[in-house]
mmCIF file of C-alpha atoms in Angstrom:
data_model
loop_
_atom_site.group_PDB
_atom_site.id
_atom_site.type_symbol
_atom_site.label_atom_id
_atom_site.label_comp_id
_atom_site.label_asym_id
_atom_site.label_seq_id
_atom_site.Cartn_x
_atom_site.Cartn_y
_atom_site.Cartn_z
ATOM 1 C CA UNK A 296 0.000 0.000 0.000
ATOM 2 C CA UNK A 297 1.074 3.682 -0.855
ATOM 3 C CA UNK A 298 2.093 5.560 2.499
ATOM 4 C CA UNK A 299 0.170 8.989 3.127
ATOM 5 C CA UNK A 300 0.989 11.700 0.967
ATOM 6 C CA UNK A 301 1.449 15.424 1.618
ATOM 7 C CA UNK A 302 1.721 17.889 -0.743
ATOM 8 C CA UNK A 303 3.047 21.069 -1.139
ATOM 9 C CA UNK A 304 6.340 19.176 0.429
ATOM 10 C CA UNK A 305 7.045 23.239 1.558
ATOM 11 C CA UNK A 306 6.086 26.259 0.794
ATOM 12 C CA UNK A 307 7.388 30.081 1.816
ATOM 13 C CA UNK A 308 4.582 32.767 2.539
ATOM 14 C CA UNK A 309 4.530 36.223 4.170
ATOM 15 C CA UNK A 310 2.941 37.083 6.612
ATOM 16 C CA UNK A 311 -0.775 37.978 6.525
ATOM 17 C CA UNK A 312 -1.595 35.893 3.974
ATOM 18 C CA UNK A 313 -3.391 32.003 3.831
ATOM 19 C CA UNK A 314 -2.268 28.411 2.666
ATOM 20 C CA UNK A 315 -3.778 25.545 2.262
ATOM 21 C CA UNK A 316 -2.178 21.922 2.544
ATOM 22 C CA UNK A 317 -3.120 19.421 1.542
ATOM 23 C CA UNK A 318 -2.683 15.328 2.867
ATOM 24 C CA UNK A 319 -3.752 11.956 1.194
ATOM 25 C CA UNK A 320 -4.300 8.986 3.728
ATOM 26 C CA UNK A 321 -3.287 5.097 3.579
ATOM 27 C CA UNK A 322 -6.281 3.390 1.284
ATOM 28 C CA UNK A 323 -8.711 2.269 3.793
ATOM 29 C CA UNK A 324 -7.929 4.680 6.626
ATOM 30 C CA UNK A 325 -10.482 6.952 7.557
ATOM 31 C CA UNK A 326 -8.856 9.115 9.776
ATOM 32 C CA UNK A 327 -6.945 12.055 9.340
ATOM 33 C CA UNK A 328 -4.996 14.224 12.071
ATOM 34 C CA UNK A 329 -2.804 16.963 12.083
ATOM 35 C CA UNK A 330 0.043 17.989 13.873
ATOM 36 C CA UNK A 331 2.767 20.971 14.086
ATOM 37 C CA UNK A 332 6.114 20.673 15.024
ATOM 38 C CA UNK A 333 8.457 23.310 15.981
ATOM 39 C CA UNK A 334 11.899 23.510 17.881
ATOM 40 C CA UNK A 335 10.336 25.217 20.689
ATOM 41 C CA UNK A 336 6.669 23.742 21.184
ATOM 42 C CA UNK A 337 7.736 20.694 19.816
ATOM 43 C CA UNK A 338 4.826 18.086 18.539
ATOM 44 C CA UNK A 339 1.461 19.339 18.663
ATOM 45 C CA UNK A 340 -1.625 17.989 18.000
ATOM 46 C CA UNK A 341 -3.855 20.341 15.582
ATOM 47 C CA UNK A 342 -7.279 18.065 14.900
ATOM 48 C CA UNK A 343 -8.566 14.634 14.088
ATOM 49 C CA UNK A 344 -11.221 13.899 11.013
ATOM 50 C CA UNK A 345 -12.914 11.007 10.585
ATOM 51 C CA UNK A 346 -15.388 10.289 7.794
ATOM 52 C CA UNK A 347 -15.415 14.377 7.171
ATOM 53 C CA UNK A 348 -15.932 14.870 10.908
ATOM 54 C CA UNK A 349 -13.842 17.047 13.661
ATOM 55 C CA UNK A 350 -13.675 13.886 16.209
ATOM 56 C CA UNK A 351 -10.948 16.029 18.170
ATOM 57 C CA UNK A 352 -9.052 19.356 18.202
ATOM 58 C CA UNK A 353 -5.973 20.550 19.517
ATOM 59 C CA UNK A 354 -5.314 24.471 21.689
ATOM 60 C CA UNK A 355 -4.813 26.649 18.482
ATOM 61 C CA UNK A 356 -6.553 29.688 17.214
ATOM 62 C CA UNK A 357 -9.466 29.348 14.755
ATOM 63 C CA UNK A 358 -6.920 30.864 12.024
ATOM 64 C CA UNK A 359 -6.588 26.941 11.850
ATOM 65 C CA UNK A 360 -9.023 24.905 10.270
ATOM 66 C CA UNK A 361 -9.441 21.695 8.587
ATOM 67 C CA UNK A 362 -11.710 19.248 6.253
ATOM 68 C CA UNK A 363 -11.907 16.094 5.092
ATOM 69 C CA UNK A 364 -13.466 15.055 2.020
ATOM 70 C CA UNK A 365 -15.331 11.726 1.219
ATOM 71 C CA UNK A 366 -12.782 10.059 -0.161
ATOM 72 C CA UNK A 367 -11.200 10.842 3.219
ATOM 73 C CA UNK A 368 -8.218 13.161 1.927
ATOM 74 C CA UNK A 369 -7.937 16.349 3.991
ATOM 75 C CA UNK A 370 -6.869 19.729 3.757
ATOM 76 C CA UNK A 371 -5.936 22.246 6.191
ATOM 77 C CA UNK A 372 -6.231 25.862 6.123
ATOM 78 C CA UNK A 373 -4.209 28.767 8.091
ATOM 79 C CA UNK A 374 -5.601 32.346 7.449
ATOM 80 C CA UNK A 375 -3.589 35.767 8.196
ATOM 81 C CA UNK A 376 0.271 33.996 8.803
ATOM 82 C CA UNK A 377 1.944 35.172 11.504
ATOM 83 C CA UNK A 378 5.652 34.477 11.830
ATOM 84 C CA UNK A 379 5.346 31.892 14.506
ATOM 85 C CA UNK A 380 3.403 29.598 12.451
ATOM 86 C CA UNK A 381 6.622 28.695 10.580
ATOM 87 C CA UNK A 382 6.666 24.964 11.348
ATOM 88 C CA UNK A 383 6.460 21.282 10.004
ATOM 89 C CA UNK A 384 2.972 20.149 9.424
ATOM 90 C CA UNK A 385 2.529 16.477 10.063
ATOM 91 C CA UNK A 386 -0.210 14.587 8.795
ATOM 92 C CA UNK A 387 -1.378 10.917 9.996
ATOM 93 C CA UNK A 388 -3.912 8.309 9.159
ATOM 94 C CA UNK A 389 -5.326 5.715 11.602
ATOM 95 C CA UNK A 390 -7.712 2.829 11.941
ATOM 96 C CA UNK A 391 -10.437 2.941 14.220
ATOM 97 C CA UNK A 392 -11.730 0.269 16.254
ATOM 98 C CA UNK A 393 -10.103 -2.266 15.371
ATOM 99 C CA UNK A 394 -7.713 -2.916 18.411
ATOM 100 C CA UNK A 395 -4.729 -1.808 15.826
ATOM 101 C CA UNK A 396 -4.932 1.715 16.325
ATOM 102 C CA UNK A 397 -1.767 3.173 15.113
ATOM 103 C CA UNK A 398 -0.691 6.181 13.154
ATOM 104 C CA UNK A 399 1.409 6.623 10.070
ATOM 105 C CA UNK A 400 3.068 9.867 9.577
ATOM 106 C CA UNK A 401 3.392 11.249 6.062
ATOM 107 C CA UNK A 402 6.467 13.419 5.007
ATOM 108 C CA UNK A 403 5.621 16.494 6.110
ATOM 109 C CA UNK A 404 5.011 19.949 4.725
ATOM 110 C CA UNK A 405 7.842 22.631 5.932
ATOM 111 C CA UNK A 406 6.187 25.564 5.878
ATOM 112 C CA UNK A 407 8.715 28.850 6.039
ATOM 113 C CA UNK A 408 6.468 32.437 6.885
ATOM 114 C CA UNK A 409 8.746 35.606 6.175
ATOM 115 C CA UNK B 188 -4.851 15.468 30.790
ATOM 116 C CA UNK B 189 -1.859 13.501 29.581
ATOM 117 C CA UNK B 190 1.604 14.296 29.609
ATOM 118 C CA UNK B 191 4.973 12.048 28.586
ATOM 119 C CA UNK B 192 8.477 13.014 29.718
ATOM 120 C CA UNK B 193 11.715 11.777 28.091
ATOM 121 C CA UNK B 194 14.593 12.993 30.325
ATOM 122 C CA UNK B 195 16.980 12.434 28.270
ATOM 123 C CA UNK B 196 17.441 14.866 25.498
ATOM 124 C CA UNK B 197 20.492 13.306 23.666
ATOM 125 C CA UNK B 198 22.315 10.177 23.747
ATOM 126 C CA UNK B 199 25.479 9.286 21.687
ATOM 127 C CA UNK B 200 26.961 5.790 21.385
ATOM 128 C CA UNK B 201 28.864 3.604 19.303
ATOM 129 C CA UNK B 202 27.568 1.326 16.689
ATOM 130 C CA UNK B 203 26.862 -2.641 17.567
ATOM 131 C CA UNK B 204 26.441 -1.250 21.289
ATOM 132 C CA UNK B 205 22.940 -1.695 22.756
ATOM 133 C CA UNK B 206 21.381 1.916 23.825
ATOM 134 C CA UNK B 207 17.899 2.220 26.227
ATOM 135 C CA UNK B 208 15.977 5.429 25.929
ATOM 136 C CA UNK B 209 13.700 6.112 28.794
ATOM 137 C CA UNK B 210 10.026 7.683 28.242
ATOM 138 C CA UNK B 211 7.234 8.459 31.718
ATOM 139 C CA UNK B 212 3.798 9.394 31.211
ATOM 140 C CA UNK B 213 1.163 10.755 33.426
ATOM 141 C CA UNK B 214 -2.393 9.633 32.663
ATOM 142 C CA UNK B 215 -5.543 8.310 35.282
ATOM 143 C CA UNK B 216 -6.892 6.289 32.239
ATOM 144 C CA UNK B 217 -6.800 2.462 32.037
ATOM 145 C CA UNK B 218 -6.981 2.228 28.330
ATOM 146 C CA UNK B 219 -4.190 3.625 26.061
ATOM 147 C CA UNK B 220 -1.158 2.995 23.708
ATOM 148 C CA UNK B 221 2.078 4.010 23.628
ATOM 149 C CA UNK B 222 4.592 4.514 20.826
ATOM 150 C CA UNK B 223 8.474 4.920 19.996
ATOM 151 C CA UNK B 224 8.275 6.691 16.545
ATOM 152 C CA UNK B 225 11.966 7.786 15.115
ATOM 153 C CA UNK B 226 12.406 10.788 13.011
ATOM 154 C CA UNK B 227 15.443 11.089 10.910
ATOM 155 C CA UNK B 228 16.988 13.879 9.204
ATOM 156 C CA UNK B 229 14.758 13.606 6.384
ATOM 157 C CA UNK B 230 12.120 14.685 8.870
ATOM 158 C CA UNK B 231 9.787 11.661 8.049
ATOM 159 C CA UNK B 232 8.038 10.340 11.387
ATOM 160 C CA UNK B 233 8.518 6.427 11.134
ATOM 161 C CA UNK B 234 7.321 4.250 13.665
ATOM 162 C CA UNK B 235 9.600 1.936 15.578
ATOM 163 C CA UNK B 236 6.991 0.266 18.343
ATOM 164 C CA UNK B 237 3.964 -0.481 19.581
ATOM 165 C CA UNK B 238 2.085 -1.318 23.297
ATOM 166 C CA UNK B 239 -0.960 -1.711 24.092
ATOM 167 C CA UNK B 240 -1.941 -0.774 27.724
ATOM 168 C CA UNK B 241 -3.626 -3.903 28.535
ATOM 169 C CA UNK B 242 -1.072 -6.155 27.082
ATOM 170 C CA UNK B 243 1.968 -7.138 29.643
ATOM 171 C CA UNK B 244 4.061 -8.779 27.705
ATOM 172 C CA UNK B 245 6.947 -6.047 26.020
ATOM 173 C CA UNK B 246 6.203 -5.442 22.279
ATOM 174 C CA UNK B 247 9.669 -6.628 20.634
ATOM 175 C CA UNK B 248 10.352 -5.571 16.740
ATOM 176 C CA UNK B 249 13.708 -7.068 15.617
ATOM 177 C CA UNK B 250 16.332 -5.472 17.421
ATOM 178 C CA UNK B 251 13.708 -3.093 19.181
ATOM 179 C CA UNK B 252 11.766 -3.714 22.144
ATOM 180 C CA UNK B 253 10.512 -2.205 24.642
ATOM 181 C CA UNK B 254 9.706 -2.007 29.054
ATOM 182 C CA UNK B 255 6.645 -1.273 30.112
ATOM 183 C CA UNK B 256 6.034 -0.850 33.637
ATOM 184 C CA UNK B 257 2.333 -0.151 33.488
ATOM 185 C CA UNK B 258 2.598 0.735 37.406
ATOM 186 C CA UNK B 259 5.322 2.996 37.547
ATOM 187 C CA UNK B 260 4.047 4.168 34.514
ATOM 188 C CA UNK B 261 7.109 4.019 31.884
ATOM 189 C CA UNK B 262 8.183 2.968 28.935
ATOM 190 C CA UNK B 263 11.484 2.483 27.670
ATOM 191 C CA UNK B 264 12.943 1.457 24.819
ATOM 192 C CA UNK B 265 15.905 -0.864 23.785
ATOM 193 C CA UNK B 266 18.100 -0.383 20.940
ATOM 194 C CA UNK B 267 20.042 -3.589 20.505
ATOM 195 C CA UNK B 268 23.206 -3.909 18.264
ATOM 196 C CA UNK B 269 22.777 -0.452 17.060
ATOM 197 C CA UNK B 270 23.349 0.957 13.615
ATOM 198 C CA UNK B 271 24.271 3.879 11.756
ATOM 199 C CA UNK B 272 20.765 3.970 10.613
ATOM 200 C CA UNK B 273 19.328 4.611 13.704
ATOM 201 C CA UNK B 274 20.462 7.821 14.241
ATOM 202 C CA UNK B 275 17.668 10.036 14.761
ATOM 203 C CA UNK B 276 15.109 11.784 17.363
ATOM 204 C CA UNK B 277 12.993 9.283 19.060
ATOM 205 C CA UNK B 278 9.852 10.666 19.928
ATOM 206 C CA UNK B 279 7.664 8.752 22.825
ATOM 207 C CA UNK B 280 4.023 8.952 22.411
ATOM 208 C CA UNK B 281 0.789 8.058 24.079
ATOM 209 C CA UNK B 282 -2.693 7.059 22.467
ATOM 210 C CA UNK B 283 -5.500 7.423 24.085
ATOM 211 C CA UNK B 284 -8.691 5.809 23.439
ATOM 212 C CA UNK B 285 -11.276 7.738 24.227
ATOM 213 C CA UNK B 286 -14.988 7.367 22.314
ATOM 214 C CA UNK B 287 -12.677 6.534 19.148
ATOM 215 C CA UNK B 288 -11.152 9.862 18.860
ATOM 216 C CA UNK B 289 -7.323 9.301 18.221
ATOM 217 C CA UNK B 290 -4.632 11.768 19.357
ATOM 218 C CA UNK B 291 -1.256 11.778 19.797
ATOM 219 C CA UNK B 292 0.815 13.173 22.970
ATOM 220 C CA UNK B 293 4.452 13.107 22.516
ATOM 221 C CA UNK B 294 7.459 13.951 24.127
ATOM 222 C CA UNK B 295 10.211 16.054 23.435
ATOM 223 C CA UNK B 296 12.175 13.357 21.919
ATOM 224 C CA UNK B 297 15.713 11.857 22.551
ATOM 225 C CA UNK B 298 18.236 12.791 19.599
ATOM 226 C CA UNK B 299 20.685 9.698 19.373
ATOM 227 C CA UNK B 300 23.545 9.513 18.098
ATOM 228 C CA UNK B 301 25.257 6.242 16.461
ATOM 229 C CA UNK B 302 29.064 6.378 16.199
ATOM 230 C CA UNK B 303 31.513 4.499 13.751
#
């Protein structure tokens, strides 16, 4: 099976403006979370979707939001960048239920806010 | 809510040695899993190990494997005959399960070091 895909791989904004990314899951898995990392926070969790629900979210600011689509790919969104949002954005898909709960990271997107 | 520790925040030793990289967590539930996931350079998150709570026996994955001490509430993991290749930052996480909802707390991470 093809591991979960994240795409743009990185990106470089200023600050004010939006981005979308974007993250494909493992066939079959239905759930989706999302996660920052920086040096200083270090791993954060962001949200959880699960068949194009919000099961669970994370302490950010509503500048962050997410979706998940039927085919249960997902997309999150961060309006008006701020500097501090500079950060690798994880994505993982999951089972549910099935006493194998596990998640699989995909590559990351590095985003860079100037 | 939960919280996972790892004290130590690097580790360096040399290759074919075995290495042990400790990981505590705080929680009041009864129900949960626990992680090692490694992270090289390349950034990709790639996970090493798995435990569930109500399992005692140690999860073991080649030359990984791990303690768990569900009382004392840690859960360490062994690096045996280590490689170049497993230099990296190895992230301990914890899984609860909670109505379904999946989510991930990890801890700062241990950056090891293999050397020639």
């Amino acid at each position: 099976k093809a591991g979960v895909t994240q795409t743009p791989r990185y990106l470089i904004k200023t600050r004010g403006q939006q981005v979308t990314l974007s993250c494909s899951p493992i066939s079959g898995h239905r759930s989706v979370s999302w996660y920052q990392q920086t040096p200083g926070q270090g791993l954060q969790f962001l949200f959880e979707y699960f068949s194009e629900t919000q099961r669970n979210k994370g302490n950010f600011p509503g500048r962050f939001s997410g979706r998940q689509f039927s085919n249960s790919r997902s997309e999150m969104n961060v309006s008006t960048l701020e500097l501090g949002d500079s950060a690798l954005y994880l994505c993982a898909s999951g089972v549910y239920w099935t006493g194998e709960e596990t998640q699989y990271f995909g590559p990351g997107t590095r985003l860079l806010v100037l | 809510a939960q919280t996972v520790t790892q004290s130590q925040p690097e580790m360096s030793v040399q290759e074919a040695e075995t290495v042990t990289l400790s990981c505590t967590y705080d929680t009041s539930e009864n129900n949960y899993y626990l992680f090692w996931y490694k992270q090289p350079p390349s950034r990709q998150m790639i996970l090493v190990i798995r435990q569930e709570a109500y399992k005692q026996q140690n999860a073991t994955e080649n030359r990984f494997s791990v303690n768990f001490q569900k009382a004392a509430k840690s859960f360490s993991l062994k690096i045996s005959d280590s490689q170049l290749g497993d230099t990296a930052m190895y992230f301990c996480a914890f899984m609860l399960i909670s109505q379904g909802a999946q989510k991930l707390v990890f801890g700062q991470g241990t950056r090891l070091t293999i050397n020639p």
